[in-house]
Amino acid sequence: MQTTVTEHSAEKVREQVIQWRRYLHQHPELSFQEEKTSDFVYDTLHSFGNLLVTRPTKTSVMARLIGSQPGKCIALRADMDALPIQEENTFSYASQNPGVMHACGHDGHTAMLLGTAKVLSEMKDQIKGEIRFFFQHAEELFPGGASEMVAAGVMDGVDVVLGAHVLSTLEIGKIGITYGPMLAAPDVFKITVIGKGGHAAHPHQVPDSVAIAAQLVTNLQHIVSRNVDPLDSAVLSVTQLISGTTHNVIPGTAYLCGTVRTFTPELREKIPQRIEQIVKGITEAHEATYEFTYEKGYAALINDEKITKTIEASIIEIFGESAVEYFKPCMGGEDFSAYMEKAPGSYITLGAGNAAKGITNPHHHPRFDFDEAALDNGLKILLHSTLSLMNQ
Ligand code: NI
């Protein structure tokens, strides 16, 4: 019955969702600057009726659908921002905004959630509890829009939160789910080695910041290989090393920065402590000093088992078992985790690549694209899962 309702509802908005997506694709806006995008979303949501539409922050939008019977509050989230990339696609709806492109599919997420909101708003009489729709700004740029929306109170009273991301590296028709840890907490470290500048012909006279920095790059690798349980996951990469100006000067300082990615709060606490111990020990040993800062990024994204199980059941009911892809956790990050710090939820991936149609470019590529059929699949899953969770 629910599957029939889902099919029927999806059918009604299918073309409209694609039109919305193409409009948004033509008019991309950067993180924290989603002014026209959020106006468009606000006006579109308003036109549906039955929704209480507000702006939690300057460029985000929230719509609330209050059901006619009591029940849970389920929140669905889409992100709306684009990237500073010059689009190289030549299709008719390519970006009209030079240097800005929807190269991650957030145009699709926004359109898909508008479609879901339209369908559900027309089912108000059957809704128990409340369904909230988050149209979030700034997923691509730290500190991210999710934490701002949470601070604005959007999660107050929410029992379950769901999100979905199209994925061009997953073939169309597949829906990815992950039980438990899915995406890591991406943190940033910055180190300045402070030696003393001098003549390259007299290395015995000054601490050499370059030689010390080289030791650090090597020794920091020991944290993951020697201090992390091999059955846990962590990444530590030095991604920037800047020092020196010419061949005959020992530079006074060397700057290193990089990323640390972890899943557990324990490792997230331990690794920066180990970094600083190593930096302190090596710089002291070589008669230099240091500055060290550690910036915490998004929290790790950990999916709730029970909610994920409900989504899996929806996928099987609509598309059959073969559509389920058990998506391997990866060390990327997502600010969706900010919502999950307030309520349990699940984040899924929607297969959106299509080798037969030549849709194979990775996300953030100037010719990124996705198969628009993924939006229809995603809408059905969101709709079906929401109704299942509502009736549990
Ligand atoms: Ni994205």
XYZ file of C-alpha atoms and ligand atoms in Angstrom:
393
model
C 0.000 0.000 0.000
C 2.686 2.438 1.086
C 4.785 1.464 -1.920
C 1.839 2.230 -4.220
C 1.395 5.635 -2.589
C 5.129 6.281 -3.005
C 5.143 5.317 -6.694
C 2.062 7.360 -7.412
C 3.328 10.453 -5.547
C 6.788 10.307 -7.118
C 5.220 10.101 -10.564
C 3.313 13.342 -9.959
C 6.394 15.446 -9.177
C 9.047 13.689 -11.282
C 9.203 16.227 -14.121
C 8.841 19.179 -11.765
C 11.811 18.003 -9.655
C 14.002 17.827 -12.764
C 12.906 21.327 -13.798
C 13.738 22.673 -10.343
C 17.106 20.935 -10.418
C 17.985 22.410 -13.798
C 16.922 25.892 -12.728
C 19.106 25.623 -9.612
C 21.958 24.205 -11.666
C 21.872 27.289 -13.893
C 21.962 29.609 -10.880
C 24.549 28.267 -8.433
C 25.653 30.275 -5.397
C 28.625 29.807 -3.093
C 28.469 28.761 0.551
C 26.931 31.400 2.863
C 25.838 33.377 -0.228
C 22.765 31.314 -1.192
C 20.494 34.354 -1.366
C 18.608 33.767 -4.622
C 18.606 30.022 -4.037
C 17.014 30.382 -0.610
C 14.499 32.930 -1.968
C 13.546 30.442 -4.674
C 13.182 27.645 -2.131
C 11.212 29.858 0.258
C 8.759 30.960 -2.455
C 8.371 27.467 -3.852
C 7.638 25.986 -0.416
C 5.156 28.777 0.223
C 3.264 27.928 -2.938
C 2.554 24.369 -1.663
C 0.332 25.494 1.203
C 0.079 23.581 4.514
C 3.704 24.425 5.396
C 5.066 26.873 7.963
C 8.067 28.334 6.179
C 10.785 30.226 8.049
C 14.388 31.311 7.661
C 16.513 29.944 10.527
C 19.547 31.869 9.191
C 20.073 34.446 6.460
C 20.398 31.965 3.587
C 18.680 28.828 4.882
C 15.035 27.800 4.862
C 12.966 25.503 7.051
C 9.456 24.242 6.358
C 7.300 22.555 8.993
C 4.406 20.274 8.181
C 2.337 19.808 11.312
C 0.196 16.695 11.036
C -3.397 16.402 12.179
C -2.563 13.653 14.687
C 0.138 13.471 17.387
C 3.365 11.624 16.678
C 7.104 11.869 16.130
C 8.985 14.741 14.569
C 11.013 13.650 11.534
C 13.427 16.045 9.844
C 14.739 15.757 6.264
C 17.721 17.763 5.109
C 19.042 19.018 1.769
C 22.106 21.207 1.231
C 21.933 24.053 -1.308
C 25.415 25.492 -1.908
C 27.666 25.305 -4.963
C 31.449 25.370 -5.466
C 34.007 27.850 -6.847
C 34.522 25.879 -10.071
C 34.147 27.030 -13.699
C 31.673 24.607 -15.237
C 32.824 22.810 -18.397
C 29.567 21.010 -19.147
C 27.904 22.211 -22.338
C 24.300 21.122 -21.735
C 21.563 23.733 -22.002
C 21.211 24.202 -18.239
C 24.924 24.706 -17.483
C 25.847 27.358 -14.906
C 25.144 30.945 -15.858
C 27.241 32.174 -12.973
C 30.910 32.333 -14.070
C 33.304 30.513 -11.754
C 30.510 28.937 -9.707
C 29.097 25.477 -10.280
C 26.846 22.901 -8.684
C 29.549 20.254 -8.915
C 28.458 18.114 -5.988
C 24.763 17.578 -6.724
C 23.346 19.885 -4.063
C 21.049 21.322 -6.774
C 19.593 17.829 -6.995
C 19.258 17.501 -3.222
C 17.344 20.775 -3.029
C 15.017 19.841 -5.907
C 14.446 16.359 -4.488
C 13.512 17.698 -1.060
C 11.194 20.301 -2.608
C 9.456 17.427 -4.382
C 9.230 15.445 -1.148
C 7.823 18.479 0.680
C 5.229 18.982 -2.057
C 4.045 15.377 -1.892
C 3.920 15.253 1.900
C 2.247 18.654 2.228
C -0.592 17.274 0.128
C -0.919 14.359 2.577
C -1.339 16.593 5.641
C -4.451 14.749 6.823
C -2.525 11.484 7.055
C 0.505 12.959 8.795
C 1.116 12.043 12.420
C 3.373 14.352 14.381
C 5.526 16.691 12.343
C 7.785 16.587 9.332
C 10.462 19.255 8.994
C 12.359 20.110 5.853
C 15.792 21.686 6.237
C 17.217 23.534 3.244
C 20.699 24.112 4.524
C 23.262 26.638 3.372
C 27.024 26.138 3.302
C 27.771 22.438 3.497
C 30.986 22.890 1.519
C 32.668 25.498 3.656
C 33.788 25.047 7.250
C 32.290 25.771 9.844
C 29.302 24.699 7.734
C 25.657 25.667 7.786
C 24.373 22.686 9.781
C 25.789 23.841 13.102
C 24.321 27.327 12.531
C 20.915 25.835 11.839
C 21.173 23.651 14.932
C 22.129 26.734 16.969
C 19.041 28.460 15.539
C 16.937 25.676 17.094
C 15.844 23.697 14.024
C 16.486 20.398 15.826
C 14.425 21.288 18.905
C 11.882 18.507 19.319
C 13.208 16.427 16.399
C 13.203 12.634 16.963
C 14.780 11.431 13.722
C 16.844 13.171 11.037
C 17.454 11.859 7.512
C 19.681 13.029 4.681
C 20.780 11.781 1.275
C 23.602 12.528 -1.145
C 23.735 11.664 -4.848
C 26.923 9.855 -5.765
C 28.286 9.766 -9.310
C 30.706 7.004 -8.346
C 27.801 4.686 -7.465
C 25.828 3.300 -10.407
C 22.240 4.463 -10.862
C 19.717 2.158 -9.219
C 21.885 1.414 -6.200
C 21.120 2.999 -2.836
C 23.963 3.068 -0.322
C 23.373 2.551 3.370
C 25.885 2.302 6.179
C 25.315 0.914 9.649
C 27.191 2.853 12.339
C 30.258 4.985 11.493
C 30.085 6.366 7.940
C 32.151 9.553 7.671
C 35.044 10.743 9.805
C 35.650 13.844 11.892
C 38.008 15.971 9.753
C 40.314 18.118 11.931
C 43.170 20.434 10.963
C 46.587 20.878 12.588
C 49.086 23.674 12.003
C 52.684 23.638 13.182
C 55.361 26.306 12.918
C 58.906 25.177 13.651
C 60.854 28.163 14.950
C 64.581 27.785 14.406
C 66.977 30.584 13.686
C 67.844 31.831 10.243
C 71.465 31.812 9.141
C 74.043 31.195 6.420
C 73.755 27.813 4.735
C 77.533 27.427 4.893
C 77.417 27.397 8.730
C 74.722 24.858 9.758
C 76.385 24.328 13.162
C 75.493 27.883 14.191
C 71.649 27.750 13.971
C 68.760 25.292 14.494
C 67.664 24.299 10.981
C 63.881 24.525 10.681
C 63.875 22.570 7.394
C 65.730 19.554 8.821
C 63.444 19.605 11.867
C 60.295 19.829 9.722
C 61.497 16.819 7.724
C 61.864 14.835 10.978
C 58.363 15.865 11.957
C 56.797 14.670 8.702
C 58.389 11.262 9.219
C 57.699 10.987 12.939
C 54.057 12.087 12.707
C 53.436 8.993 10.556
C 54.203 6.907 13.632
C 51.023 8.081 15.324
C 48.736 6.143 13.001
C 51.089 3.181 12.634
C 52.175 2.932 16.310
C 49.556 4.639 18.529
C 46.277 3.675 16.871
C 44.736 0.253 17.376
C 45.049 -1.464 13.963
C 41.349 -2.272 14.131
C 40.433 1.413 14.510
C 40.648 3.887 11.642
C 42.595 7.129 11.502
C 44.287 9.323 8.929
C 47.093 11.779 9.576
C 48.425 13.548 6.498
C 50.857 16.444 6.310
C 49.542 18.281 3.281
C 51.507 21.498 3.322
C 55.143 22.238 4.105
C 56.462 25.695 3.451
C 59.930 26.987 4.190
C 62.867 28.807 2.736
C 63.542 31.286 -0.034
C 66.828 30.323 -1.684
C 69.782 27.890 -1.736
C 72.227 29.601 0.611
C 69.968 30.637 3.506
C 68.862 28.399 6.359
C 65.291 29.586 6.915
C 64.245 30.665 10.381
C 60.878 28.930 10.286
C 59.070 26.070 8.616
C 55.309 25.757 8.446
C 53.431 22.469 8.263
C 49.735 21.796 8.158
C 47.571 18.797 7.561
C 44.478 16.819 8.379
C 43.556 14.280 11.031
C 40.508 12.095 10.508
C 38.988 9.849 13.137
C 35.732 8.127 14.044
C 35.880 7.821 17.829
C 35.953 10.639 20.411
C 38.829 8.816 22.191
C 41.125 8.946 19.158
C 40.002 12.463 18.399
C 41.304 13.499 21.833
C 44.430 11.362 21.794
C 45.916 12.208 18.380
C 46.401 15.965 18.902
C 48.088 15.211 22.232
C 50.481 12.822 20.508
C 51.172 15.353 17.742
C 52.138 17.985 20.254
C 54.328 15.563 22.258
C 56.233 14.679 19.089
C 56.545 18.304 17.970
C 57.747 19.332 21.421
C 60.246 16.475 21.675
C 61.765 16.910 18.231
C 62.000 20.691 18.312
C 63.565 20.576 21.801
C 66.009 17.913 20.731
C 67.179 20.195 17.937
C 67.219 23.422 19.957
C 64.200 24.947 18.258
C 60.759 25.960 19.508
C 57.298 25.637 17.975
C 53.745 26.893 17.692
C 50.948 24.365 17.458
C 47.234 24.767 16.824
C 44.568 22.129 16.357
C 41.162 23.001 14.908
C 38.271 20.627 15.238
C 36.118 20.225 12.119
C 32.786 18.456 11.765
C 31.915 15.604 14.101
C 32.053 12.049 12.760
C 28.865 10.876 11.093
C 27.491 7.763 12.799
C 24.257 6.264 11.478
C 21.648 4.874 13.845
C 21.208 1.105 13.391
C 17.427 0.963 13.814
C 16.674 3.901 11.524
C 19.069 2.544 8.897
C 17.264 -0.814 9.114
C 13.965 0.953 8.351
C 15.530 2.629 5.319
C 16.935 -0.694 4.150
C 13.451 -2.209 4.381
C 12.085 0.674 2.283
C 14.758 0.173 -0.383
C 13.983 -3.538 -0.583
C 10.239 -2.903 -0.749
C 10.522 -0.368 -3.561
C 13.504 -1.560 -5.586
C 14.290 -5.085 -4.394
C 17.306 -6.479 -2.547
C 19.727 -5.946 -5.403
C 19.402 -2.154 -5.027
C 20.934 -2.185 -1.534
C 24.591 -1.213 -1.507
C 26.362 -1.607 1.822
C 28.392 1.548 1.535
C 31.826 1.286 3.131
C 32.663 3.993 5.685
C 35.194 6.501 4.408
C 37.395 9.209 5.912
C 35.562 12.101 4.249
C 33.486 14.493 6.376
C 29.944 15.951 6.264
C 28.359 18.577 8.464
C 25.147 16.512 8.565
C 26.735 15.092 11.728
C 25.771 18.331 13.524
C 22.095 17.302 13.358
C 22.931 13.809 14.545
C 24.492 15.196 17.680
C 20.926 16.249 18.609
C 18.904 13.247 17.432
C 19.556 9.848 15.861
C 19.387 9.608 12.116
C 20.767 8.098 8.966
C 22.537 9.449 5.907
C 22.281 7.536 2.658
C 23.902 7.718 -0.760
C 21.992 7.586 -4.026
C 23.614 5.874 -6.993
C 23.756 8.569 -9.682
C 26.515 7.516 -12.046
C 25.659 6.035 -15.420
C 28.534 4.650 -17.474
C 26.248 3.994 -20.466
C 25.348 7.698 -20.591
C 28.962 8.760 -19.950
C 28.140 10.082 -16.463
C 31.295 9.032 -14.663
C 33.107 12.196 -13.518
C 33.795 12.468 -9.802
C 32.264 15.098 -7.541
C 33.871 18.575 -7.620
C 34.979 17.994 -11.246
C 34.271 20.801 -13.796
C 32.261 18.287 -15.850
C 30.524 16.656 -12.901
C 26.994 15.499 -13.631
C 24.594 12.898 -12.287
C 21.762 10.822 -13.697
C 18.581 12.695 -12.815
C 16.754 9.388 -12.283
C 18.621 9.349 -8.960
C 16.339 12.153 -7.768
C 13.266 10.048 -8.377
C 14.862 7.111 -6.533
C 15.886 9.366 -3.649
C 12.467 10.954 -3.374
C 10.821 7.535 -3.176
C 13.215 6.358 -0.467
C 12.833 9.528 1.606
C 9.066 9.410 1.281
C 8.703 5.707 2.021
C 11.170 5.773 4.934
C 9.537 8.860 6.436
C 6.098 7.268 6.334
C 7.492 4.019 7.816
C 9.265 5.869 10.626
C 6.140 7.936 11.250
C 4.022 4.811 11.651
C 6.487 2.883 13.845
Ni 28.217 17.343 -1.421
